[in-house]
Amino acid sequence: GEDVEQSLFLSVREGDSSVINCTYTDSSSTYLYWYKQEPGAGLQLLTYIFSNMDMKQDQRLTVLLNKKDKHLSLRIADTQTGDSAIYFCAVMKRDDKIIFGKGTRLHILP
Amino acid sequence: NAGVTQTPKFRVLKTGQSMTLLCAQDMNHEYMYWYRQDPGMGLRLIHYSVGEGTTAKGEVPDGYNVSRLKKQNFLLGLESAAPSQTSVYFCASSYAAGEQYFGPGTRLTVT
């Protein structure tokens, strides 16, 4: 399978929590990232987690890492219309290559 | 502090033409990366560099060459452009393995 996999679409009502999931294959991945891309723009790093951590929280964002299952998730609390974007999961491999998933398009319902 | 800049922003090439995309960063970062982004494909790593004078192949290096003669610049070359290289190209840099800073992208069309 692909090195990094994500579902392509997610729809969430404004004010609810969004949970974007990612799975990866390389158990020796050192850093794991979440990026946000708005239309016509480059990528913006939202947060990243070291492989020896299992959770990181930053304001409305919570990252959970399950190393055993090679599963990474990004939770956005109180989702706002400004959160509408494509979210990319990425992992750094031991040779310093960073591999991206195909991105999850988050759509906010009123 | 301009961050990461890319030149040009847009370009149209004919098949077989050559060009060089320039990425520049003023943050004294060691690591620099070139990606291409295609619909439904996410970002794919073309080449990367972990320091001045070094380069390494990424996931999709064929048809591209790179050079890192100066720490602040990372050049991506297309020797003989093909329609399959129509894409949006992003450059990124990072101090080490932490936060990557992305440039605004170069939209390249090959006819």
Coordinates of C-alpha atoms in Angstrom, one line a residue, chain A residues 34-96:
Chain A
W34 CA 0.0 17.8 9.9
Y35 CA -0.2 20.5 7.3
K36 CA -3.0 22.8 6.1
Q37 CA -3.4 24.0 2.6
E38 CA -6.0 26.7 1.7
P39 CA -7.0 27.2 -2.0
G40 CA -4.3 28.6 -4.2
A41 CA -1.8 28.7 -1.3
G42 CA 1.2 26.7 -0.1
L43 CA 1.3 24.4 2.8
Q44 CA 1.3 25.7 6.4
L45 CA 2.5 23.5 9.2
L46 CA -0.1 23.1 11.9
T47 CA 1.7 20.8 14.3
Y48 CA 4.1 18.0 14.5
I49 CA 4.8 15.2 16.9
F50 CA 7.9 13.2 17.7
S51 CA 7.6 9.4 17.4
N52 CA 8.3 9.0 21.1
M53 CA 5.2 11.0 22.0
D54 CA 1.6 9.8 21.9
M55 CA -0.3 13.0 22.2
K56 CA 0.2 16.7 21.6
Q57 CA -2.3 19.5 22.2
D58 CA -2.2 23.0 20.9
Q59 CA -5.2 25.2 21.5
R60 CA -8.0 23.6 19.3
L61 CA -5.7 21.0 17.8
T62 CA -5.0 17.6 19.4
V63 CA -2.7 15.1 17.7
L64 CA -2.9 11.4 18.7
L65 CA -0.2 8.9 17.7
N66 CA -0.7 5.1 18.1
K67 CA 2.7 3.7 17.1
K68 CA 1.6 0.1 17.4
D69 CA -1.1 0.6 14.8
K70 CA 0.9 3.2 12.9
H71 CA -2.1 5.6 13.1
L72 CA -2.0 9.4 13.5
S73 CA -5.1 11.6 14.0
L74 CA -5.8 15.3 14.1
R75 CA -8.7 16.5 16.1
I76 CA -9.9 20.1 15.5
A77 CA -12.3 21.2 18.3
D78 CA -15.1 23.7 17.6
T79 CA -14.7 23.6 13.8
Q80 CA -15.0 27.0 12.1
T81 CA -15.6 27.9 8.5
G82 CA -12.0 29.1 8.4
D83 CA -10.9 25.5 9.0
S84 CA -12.2 24.6 5.5
A85 CA -9.0 23.4 3.7
I86 CA -7.0 20.3 2.7
Y87 CA -5.1 18.7 5.5
F88 CA -2.0 16.7 4.8
C89 CA -0.5 14.1 7.0
A90 CA 3.3 13.6 6.4
V91 CA 6.0 11.4 7.9
M92 CA 9.7 11.7 8.0
K93 CA 11.6 8.5 7.3
R94 CA 15.1 7.7 8.7
D95 CA 16.7 8.9 5.5
D96 CA 15.2 12.4 6.0

